[in-house]
mmCIF file of N, CA and C in Angstrom:
data_model
loop_
_atom_site.group_PDB
_atom_site.id
_atom_site.type_symbol
_atom_site.label_atom_id
_atom_site.label_comp_id
_atom_site.label_asym_id
_atom_site.label_seq_id
_atom_site.Cartn_x
_atom_site.Cartn_y
_atom_site.Cartn_z
ATOM 1 N N MET A 1 70.962 68.539 56.098
ATOM 2 C CA MET A 1 72.382 68.713 56.361
ATOM 3 C C MET A 1 72.955 67.427 56.973
ATOM 4 N N VAL A 2 74.138 67.069 56.575
ATOM 5 C CA VAL A 2 74.786 65.839 57.030
ATOM 6 C C VAL A 2 75.345 66.041 58.439
ATOM 7 N N ASN A 3 75.083 65.064 59.301
ATOM 8 C CA ASN A 3 75.545 65.128 60.685
ATOM 9 C C ASN A 3 76.849 64.331 60.822
ATOM 10 N N TYR A 4 77.907 65.001 61.265
ATOM 11 C CA TYR A 4 79.205 64.344 61.413
ATOM 12 C C TYR A 4 79.566 64.090 62.876
ATOM 13 N N SER A 5 78.578 63.998 63.737
ATOM 14 C CA SER A 5 78.867 63.770 65.152
ATOM 15 C C SER A 5 79.296 62.315 65.370
ATOM 16 N N PHE A 6 79.846 62.066 66.540
ATOM 17 C CA PHE A 6 80.251 60.705 66.905
ATOM 18 C C PHE A 6 79.534 60.369 68.206
ATOM 19 N N SER A 7 78.243 60.091 68.092
ATOM 20 C CA SER A 7 77.420 59.855 69.274
ATOM 21 C C SER A 7 77.614 58.438 69.811
ATOM 22 N N ARG A 8 77.046 58.204 70.962
ATOM 23 C CA ARG A 8 77.163 56.924 71.647
ATOM 24 C C ARG A 8 76.604 55.768 70.808
ATOM 25 N N GLU A 9 75.578 56.034 70.016
ATOM 26 C CA GLU A 9 74.967 54.975 69.214
ATOM 27 C C GLU A 9 75.869 54.484 68.083
ATOM 28 N N LEU A 10 76.950 55.197 67.778
ATOM 29 C CA LEU A 10 77.889 54.786 66.733
ATOM 30 C C LEU A 10 79.050 53.948 67.271
ATOM 31 N N ARG A 11 79.003 53.609 68.555
ATOM 32 C CA ARG A 11 80.113 52.890 69.193
ATOM 33 C C ARG A 11 79.715 51.485 69.610
ATOM 34 N N LEU A 12 80.666 50.577 69.522
ATOM 35 C CA LEU A 12 80.510 49.257 70.120
ATOM 36 C C LEU A 12 80.999 49.412 71.554
ATOM 37 N N LEU A 13 80.130 49.167 72.526
ATOM 38 C CA LEU A 13 80.474 49.497 73.908
ATOM 39 C C LEU A 13 80.695 48.286 74.804
ATOM 40 N N THR A 14 79.955 47.225 74.583
ATOM 41 C CA THR A 14 80.008 46.089 75.499
ATOM 42 C C THR A 14 80.641 44.871 74.828
ATOM 43 N N PRO A 15 81.098 43.920 75.633
ATOM 44 C CA PRO A 15 81.636 42.691 75.045
ATOM 45 C C PRO A 15 80.615 41.979 74.158
ATOM 46 N N GLU A 16 79.326 42.104 74.474
ATOM 47 C CA GLU A 16 78.278 41.499 73.654
ATOM 48 C C GLU A 16 78.212 42.144 72.262
ATOM 49 N N ASP A 17 78.624 43.407 72.159
ATOM 50 C CA ASP A 17 78.683 44.079 70.858
ATOM 51 C C ASP A 17 79.873 43.583 70.039
ATOM 52 N N PHE A 18 80.991 43.315 70.713
ATOM 53 C CA PHE A 18 82.229 42.925 70.040
ATOM 54 C C PHE A 18 82.221 41.457 69.594
ATOM 55 N N GLN A 19 81.652 40.559 70.416
ATOM 56 C CA GLN A 19 81.744 39.119 70.158
ATOM 57 C C GLN A 19 81.268 38.688 68.773
ATOM 58 N N PRO A 20 80.096 39.128 68.293
ATOM 59 C CA PRO A 20 79.661 38.678 66.960
ATOM 60 C C PRO A 20 80.624 39.095 65.843
ATOM 61 N N VAL A 21 81.266 40.240 66.012
ATOM 62 C CA VAL A 21 82.202 40.713 64.991
ATOM 63 C C VAL A 21 83.436 39.816 64.963
ATOM 64 N N PHE A 22 83.943 39.452 66.126
ATOM 65 C CA PHE A 22 85.125 38.592 66.187
ATOM 66 C C PHE A 22 84.806 37.177 65.674
ATOM 67 N N LYS A 23 83.598 36.696 65.913
ATOM 68 C CA LYS A 23 83.239 35.332 65.522
ATOM 69 C C LYS A 23 83.084 35.156 64.020
ATOM 70 N N ASN A 24 82.489 36.125 63.355
ATOM 71 C CA ASN A 24 82.163 35.952 61.937
ATOM 72 C C ASN A 24 82.501 37.240 61.190
ATOM 73 N N ALA A 25 83.784 37.493 60.995
ATOM 74 C CA ALA A 25 84.226 38.791 60.492
ATOM 75 C C ALA A 25 84.623 38.774 59.022
ATOM 76 N N ILE A 26 84.431 39.937 58.408
ATOM 77 C CA ILE A 26 84.968 40.216 57.076
ATOM 78 C C ILE A 26 86.205 41.079 57.327
ATOM 79 N N PRO A 27 87.408 40.581 57.036
ATOM 80 C CA PRO A 27 88.617 41.342 57.386
ATOM 81 C C PRO A 27 89.091 42.288 56.281
ATOM 82 N N ALA A 28 89.743 43.344 56.726
ATOM 83 C CA ALA A 28 90.519 44.223 55.851
ATOM 84 C C ALA A 28 91.834 44.418 56.594
ATOM 85 N N VAL A 29 92.928 43.961 55.992
ATOM 86 C CA VAL A 29 94.193 43.846 56.720
ATOM 87 C C VAL A 29 95.287 44.704 56.093
ATOM 88 N N SER A 30 96.082 45.328 56.946
ATOM 89 C CA SER A 30 97.310 46.008 56.534
ATOM 90 C C SER A 30 98.390 45.582 57.536
ATOM 91 N N PRO A 31 99.654 45.937 57.281
ATOM 92 C CA PRO A 31 100.703 45.549 58.233
ATOM 93 C C PRO A 31 100.539 46.172 59.620
ATOM 94 N N HIS A 32 99.788 47.280 59.732
ATOM 95 C CA HIS A 32 99.683 47.988 61.002
ATOM 96 C C HIS A 32 98.308 47.913 61.655
ATOM 97 N N LEU A 33 97.289 47.650 60.867
ATOM 98 C CA LEU A 33 95.908 47.619 61.372
ATOM 99 C C LEU A 33 95.134 46.471 60.737
ATOM 100 N N THR A 34 94.180 45.953 61.489
ATOM 101 C CA THR A 34 93.208 45.015 60.945
ATOM 102 C C THR A 34 91.835 45.557 61.267
ATOM 103 N N LEU A 35 90.979 45.641 60.270
ATOM 104 C CA LEU A 35 89.591 46.025 60.487
ATOM 105 C C LEU A 35 88.745 44.778 60.280
ATOM 106 N N LEU A 36 87.945 44.454 61.273
ATOM 107 C CA LEU A 36 87.035 43.327 61.194
ATOM 108 C C LEU A 36 85.625 43.893 61.130
ATOM 109 N N ALA A 37 84.812 43.401 60.203
ATOM 110 C CA ALA A 37 83.468 43.952 60.036
ATOM 111 C C ALA A 37 82.439 42.841 59.935
ATOM 112 N N ARG A 38 81.232 43.200 60.298
ATOM 113 C CA ARG A 38 80.100 42.287 60.175
ATOM 114 C C ARG A 38 78.847 43.132 60.024
ATOM 115 N N LYS A 39 77.945 42.695 59.162
ATOM 116 C CA LYS A 39 76.683 43.425 58.962
ATOM 117 C C LYS A 39 75.942 43.545 60.293
ATOM 118 N N ASN A 40 75.251 44.684 60.472
ATOM 119 C CA ASN A 40 74.432 44.851 61.667
ATOM 120 C C ASN A 40 72.989 45.144 61.274
ATOM 121 N N THR A 41 72.119 45.200 62.262
ATOM 122 C CA THR A 41 70.691 45.412 61.999
ATOM 123 C C THR A 41 70.287 46.871 62.165
ATOM 124 N N PHE A 42 71.241 47.729 62.427
ATOM 125 C CA PHE A 42 70.960 49.153 62.597
ATOM 126 C C PHE A 42 70.990 49.848 61.241
ATOM 127 N N ASP A 43 70.631 51.106 61.227
ATOM 128 C CA ASP A 43 70.659 51.862 59.966
ATOM 129 C C ASP A 43 71.896 52.747 59.875
ATOM 130 N N HIS A 44 72.947 52.356 60.594
ATOM 131 C CA HIS A 44 74.198 53.115 60.587
ATOM 132 C C HIS A 44 75.349 52.190 60.982
ATOM 133 N N PRO A 45 76.577 52.541 60.597
ATOM 134 C CA PRO A 45 77.731 51.738 61.024
ATOM 135 C C PRO A 45 78.083 52.041 62.484
ATOM 136 N N ARG A 46 78.749 51.095 63.129
ATOM 137 C CA ARG A 46 79.250 51.302 64.493
ATOM 138 C C ARG A 46 80.707 50.857 64.529
ATOM 139 N N ILE A 47 81.468 51.423 65.475
ATOM 140 C CA ILE A 47 82.890 51.104 65.548
ATOM 141 C C ILE A 47 83.316 50.849 66.991
ATOM 142 N N GLY A 48 84.272 49.930 67.127
ATOM 143 C CA GLY A 48 84.908 49.645 68.402
ATOM 144 C C GLY A 48 86.396 49.468 68.146
ATOM 145 N N MET A 49 87.206 49.632 69.194
ATOM 146 C CA MET A 49 88.653 49.544 68.999
ATOM 147 C C MET A 49 89.306 48.604 70.005
ATOM 148 N N ALA A 50 90.326 47.904 69.537
ATOM 149 C CA ALA A 50 91.164 47.061 70.389
ATOM 150 C C ALA A 50 92.602 47.509 70.145
ATOM 151 N N ILE A 51 93.093 48.343 71.052
ATOM 152 C CA ILE A 51 94.444 48.899 70.928
ATOM 153 C C ILE A 51 95.251 48.367 72.119
ATOM 154 N N PRO A 52 95.969 47.256 71.947
ATOM 155 C CA PRO A 52 96.620 46.609 73.092
ATOM 156 C C PRO A 52 97.875 47.332 73.587
ATOM 157 N N LYS A 53 98.065 47.274 74.901
ATOM 158 C CA LYS A 53 99.261 47.837 75.527
ATOM 159 C C LYS A 53 100.518 47.128 75.033
ATOM 160 N N LYS A 54 100.358 45.887 74.636
ATOM 161 C CA LYS A 54 101.493 45.092 74.160
ATOM 162 C C LYS A 54 102.180 45.762 72.969
ATOM 163 N N HIS A 55 101.397 46.405 72.088
ATOM 164 C CA HIS A 55 101.953 47.015 70.882
ATOM 165 C C HIS A 55 102.245 48.495 71.038
ATOM 166 N N ILE A 56 101.499 49.181 71.896
ATOM 167 C CA ILE A 56 101.718 50.612 72.133
ATOM 168 C C ILE A 56 101.801 50.795 73.640
ATOM 169 N N LYS A 57 102.996 50.969 74.136
ATOM 170 C CA LYS A 57 103.248 50.948 75.574
ATOM 171 C C LYS A 57 102.589 52.090 76.344
ATOM 172 N N HIS A 58 102.650 53.302 75.800
ATOM 173 C CA HIS A 58 102.191 54.474 76.545
ATOM 174 C C HIS A 58 100.763 54.857 76.175
ATOM 175 N N ALA A 59 100.007 55.291 77.175
ATOM 176 C CA ALA A 59 98.609 55.685 76.974
ATOM 177 C C ALA A 59 98.494 56.806 75.949
ATOM 178 N N VAL A 60 99.459 57.688 75.939
ATOM 179 C CA VAL A 60 99.445 58.807 74.993
ATOM 180 C C VAL A 60 99.419 58.290 73.548
ATOM 181 N N GLY A 61 100.190 57.261 73.262
ATOM 182 C CA GLY A 61 100.223 56.677 71.925
ATOM 183 C C GLY A 61 98.928 55.970 71.582
ATOM 184 N N ARG A 62 98.381 55.200 72.547
ATOM 185 C CA ARG A 62 97.106 54.509 72.313
ATOM 186 C C ARG A 62 95.985 55.520 72.081
ATOM 187 N N ASN A 63 95.987 56.581 72.860
ATOM 188 C CA ASN A 63 94.949 57.606 72.707
ATOM 189 C C ASN A 63 95.065 58.332 71.373
ATOM 190 N N ARG A 64 96.299 58.541 70.897
ATOM 191 C CA ARG A 64 96.487 59.181 69.587
ATOM 192 C C ARG A 64 95.884 58.319 68.486
ATOM 193 N N ILE A 65 96.129 57.021 68.535
ATOM 194 C CA ILE A 65 95.583 56.102 67.532
ATOM 195 C C ILE A 65 94.055 56.121 67.605
ATOM 196 N N ARG A 66 93.509 56.024 68.818
ATOM 197 C CA ARG A 66 92.046 56.057 68.983
ATOM 198 C C ARG A 66 91.447 57.338 68.419
ATOM 199 N N ARG A 67 92.075 58.448 68.739
ATOM 200 C CA ARG A 67 91.559 59.755 68.297
ATOM 201 C C ARG A 67 91.532 59.852 66.775
ATOM 202 N N ILE A 68 92.609 59.418 66.131
ATOM 203 C CA ILE A 68 92.690 59.490 64.664
ATOM 204 C C ILE A 68 91.666 58.551 64.022
ATOM 205 N N VAL A 69 91.564 57.324 64.530
ATOM 206 C CA VAL A 69 90.611 56.361 63.971
ATOM 207 C C VAL A 69 89.183 56.867 64.166
ATOM 208 N N ARG A 70 88.895 57.372 65.356
ATOM 209 C CA ARG A 70 87.548 57.886 65.644
ATOM 210 C C ARG A 70 87.187 59.048 64.728
ATOM 211 N N ASP A 71 88.119 59.972 64.546
ATOM 212 C CA ASP A 71 87.868 61.132 63.696
ATOM 213 C C ASP A 71 87.691 60.706 62.238
ATOM 214 N N HIS A 72 88.510 59.776 61.792
ATOM 215 C CA HIS A 72 88.416 59.282 60.417
ATOM 216 C C HIS A 72 87.070 58.592 60.197
ATOM 217 N N PHE A 73 86.645 57.784 61.169
ATOM 218 C CA PHE A 73 85.348 57.109 61.083
ATOM 219 C C PHE A 73 84.214 58.137 61.062
ATOM 220 N N ARG A 74 84.314 59.140 61.900
ATOM 221 C CA ARG A 74 83.286 60.179 61.987
ATOM 222 C C ARG A 74 83.059 60.840 60.625
ATOM 223 N N LEU A 75 84.148 61.082 59.903
ATOM 224 C CA LEU A 75 84.039 61.722 58.596
ATOM 225 C C LEU A 75 83.594 60.755 57.491
ATOM 226 N N GLN A 76 83.863 59.465 57.663
ATOM 227 C CA GLN A 76 83.547 58.457 56.648
ATOM 228 C C GLN A 76 82.229 57.718 56.898
ATOM 229 N N GLN A 77 81.587 57.940 58.020
ATOM 230 C CA GLN A 77 80.435 57.128 58.431
ATOM 231 C C GLN A 77 79.305 57.093 57.407
ATOM 232 N N HIS A 78 79.119 58.159 56.647
ATOM 233 C CA HIS A 78 78.024 58.194 55.683
ATOM 234 C C HIS A 78 78.354 57.437 54.398
ATOM 235 N N GLU A 79 79.622 57.091 54.216
ATOM 236 C CA GLU A 79 80.048 56.312 53.048
ATOM 237 C C GLU A 79 80.017 54.810 53.333
ATOM 238 N N LEU A 80 79.922 54.438 54.608
ATOM 239 C CA LEU A 80 80.012 53.035 55.012
ATOM 240 C C LEU A 80 78.638 52.381 55.052
ATOM 241 N N PRO A 81 78.569 51.085 54.728
ATOM 242 C CA PRO A 81 77.296 50.360 54.851
ATOM 243 C C PRO A 81 76.961 50.119 56.330
ATOM 244 N N ASN A 82 75.853 49.486 56.602
ATOM 245 C CA ASN A 82 75.442 49.199 57.982
ATOM 246 C C ASN A 82 76.233 48.006 58.508
ATOM 247 N N ILE A 83 77.385 48.300 59.078
ATOM 248 C CA ILE A 83 78.272 47.254 59.584
ATOM 249 C C ILE A 83 78.800 47.645 60.957
ATOM 250 N N ASP A 84 79.179 46.632 61.718
ATOM 251 C CA ASP A 84 79.920 46.840 62.965
ATOM 252 C C ASP A 84 81.379 46.603 62.632
ATOM 253 N N ILE A 85 82.246 47.506 63.076
ATOM 254 C CA ILE A 85 83.671 47.425 62.757
ATOM 255 C C ILE A 85 84.467 47.385 64.054
ATOM 256 N N VAL A 86 85.434 46.474 64.119
ATOM 257 C CA VAL A 86 86.397 46.462 65.222
ATOM 258 C C VAL A 86 87.765 46.739 64.622
ATOM 259 N N VAL A 87 88.433 47.759 65.139
ATOM 260 C CA VAL A 87 89.766 48.141 64.681
ATOM 261 C C VAL A 87 90.775 47.527 65.646
ATOM 262 N N VAL A 88 91.669 46.696 65.125
ATOM 263 C CA VAL A 88 92.684 46.039 65.941
ATOM 264 C C VAL A 88 94.053 46.557 65.516
ATOM 265 N N ALA A 89 94.774 47.145 66.465
ATOM 266 C CA ALA A 89 96.107 47.681 66.179
ATOM 267 C C ALA A 89 97.143 46.570 66.255
ATOM 268 N N LYS A 90 98.147 46.674 65.401
ATOM 269 C CA LYS A 90 99.240 45.702 65.381
ATOM 270 C C LYS A 90 100.548 46.398 65.757
ATOM 271 N N ALA A 91 101.582 45.601 65.929
ATOM 272 C CA ALA A 91 102.903 46.136 66.266
ATOM 273 C C ALA A 91 103.377 47.087 65.171
ATOM 274 N N GLY A 92 104.020 48.167 65.561
ATOM 275 C CA GLY A 92 104.582 49.110 64.607
ATOM 276 C C GLY A 92 103.665 50.264 64.263
ATOM 277 N N ILE A 93 102.430 50.230 64.716
ATOM 278 C CA ILE A 93 101.499 51.306 64.366
ATOM 279 C C ILE A 93 101.913 52.633 65.007
ATOM 280 N N ALA A 94 102.560 52.569 66.137
ATOM 281 C CA ALA A 94 102.986 53.795 66.825
ATOM 282 C C ALA A 94 104.036 54.558 66.019
ATOM 283 N N ASP A 95 104.717 53.868 65.112
ATOM 284 C CA ASP A 95 105.760 54.510 64.312
ATOM 285 C C ASP A 95 105.202 55.304 63.133
ATOM 286 N N LEU A 96 103.923 55.104 62.808
ATOM 287 C CA LEU A 96 103.310 55.825 61.689
ATOM 288 C C LEU A 96 103.003 57.268 62.080
ATOM 289 N N SER A 97 103.189 58.160 61.117
ATOM 290 C CA SER A 97 102.783 59.551 61.343
ATOM 291 C C SER A 97 101.256 59.621 61.184
ATOM 292 N N ASN A 98 100.675 60.728 61.591
ATOM 293 C CA ASN A 98 99.225 60.897 61.449
ATOM 294 C C ASN A 98 98.803 60.791 59.991
ATOM 295 N N GLN A 99 99.580 61.389 59.107
ATOM 296 C CA GLN A 99 99.262 61.368 57.674
ATOM 297 C C GLN A 99 99.308 59.935 57.129
ATOM 298 N N GLU A 100 100.322 59.169 57.515
ATOM 299 C CA GLU A 100 100.427 57.780 57.065
ATOM 300 C C GLU A 100 99.264 56.940 57.599
ATOM 301 N N LEU A 101 98.875 57.203 58.840
ATOM 302 C CA LEU A 101 97.749 56.480 59.428
ATOM 303 C C LEU A 101 96.449 56.791 58.687
ATOM 304 N N HIS A 102 96.264 58.048 58.288
ATOM 305 C CA HIS A 102 95.085 58.425 57.501
ATOM 306 C C HIS A 102 95.063 57.684 56.154
ATOM 307 N N LYS A 103 96.215 57.553 55.519
ATOM 308 C CA LYS A 103 96.287 56.839 54.239
ATOM 309 C C LYS A 103 95.918 55.366 54.406
ATOM 310 N N VAL A 104 96.432 54.744 55.468
ATOM 311 C CA VAL A 104 96.130 53.339 55.741
ATOM 312 C C VAL A 104 94.631 53.171 55.984
ATOM 313 N N LEU A 105 94.056 54.070 56.768
ATOM 314 C CA LEU A 105 92.619 53.989 57.055
ATOM 315 C C LEU A 105 91.776 54.180 55.798
ATOM 316 N N ASP A 106 92.156 55.131 54.941
ATOM 317 C CA ASP A 106 91.441 55.336 53.677
ATOM 318 C C ASP A 106 91.383 54.042 52.870
ATOM 319 N N LYS A 107 92.531 53.409 52.751
ATOM 320 C CA LYS A 107 92.634 52.174 51.979
ATOM 321 C C LYS A 107 91.771 51.064 52.598
ATOM 322 N N LEU A 108 91.813 50.944 53.918
ATOM 323 C CA LEU A 108 91.060 49.883 54.585
ATOM 324 C C LEU A 108 89.553 50.132 54.549
ATOM 325 N N TRP A 109 89.115 51.394 54.651
ATOM 326 C CA TRP A 109 87.669 51.688 54.530
ATOM 327 C C TRP A 109 87.178 51.263 53.153
ATOM 328 N N ARG A 110 87.941 51.629 52.117
ATOM 329 C CA ARG A 110 87.541 51.263 50.751
ATOM 330 C C ARG A 110 87.444 49.739 50.599
ATOM 331 N N LYS A 111 88.420 49.042 51.150
ATOM 332 C CA LYS A 111 88.439 47.584 51.078
ATOM 333 C C LYS A 111 87.205 46.989 51.780
ATOM 334 N N LEU A 112 86.875 47.529 52.945
ATOM 335 C CA LEU A 112 85.712 47.049 53.693
ATOM 336 C C LEU A 112 84.406 47.281 52.942
ATOM 337 N N VAL A 113 84.244 48.463 52.404
ATOM 338 C CA VAL A 113 83.025 48.797 51.659
ATOM 339 C C VAL A 113 82.873 47.839 50.485
ATOM 340 N N GLN A 114 83.964 47.600 49.781
ATOM 341 C CA GLN A 114 83.947 46.702 48.631
ATOM 342 C C GLN A 114 83.561 45.286 49.046
ATOM 343 N N ARG A 115 84.122 44.799 50.142
ATOM 344 C CA ARG A 115 83.847 43.419 50.588
ATOM 345 C C ARG A 115 82.460 43.263 51.187
ATOM 346 N N CYS A 116 81.978 44.297 51.872
ATOM 347 C CA CYS A 116 80.657 44.193 52.514
ATOM 348 C C CYS A 116 79.515 44.398 51.536
ATOM 349 N N ASN A 117 79.752 45.147 50.486
ATOM 350 C CA ASN A 117 78.706 45.376 49.499
ATOM 351 C C ASN A 117 78.725 44.340 48.382
ATOM 352 N N GLY A 118 79.872 43.698 48.207
ATOM 353 C CA GLY A 118 80.023 42.769 47.092
ATOM 354 C C GLY A 118 79.694 41.368 47.371
#
């Protein structure tokens, strides 16, 4: 049976986890989000988020974006190669509805898979 949990091992937690991704990244870009990826040595993908206060003023908005991205990743994790992903929010992302954000994420996951496998 497929496990759809979002355990601690699927997260980028420390600055040491984030730095290699920022240094040598494979990007997938949209007007509202940028996904940066880099191959990892684990047998599963991992994700980290950079949601700046500059673009989303209120914690409620930042948490909504985190929750949606985390849930989307949780459901897509078995389709993704062994990569570390950093999700960077851009200005205007708070204006997207949940449905629009899901569409953007779908498109960016596909783009990442294509670039990392190709």
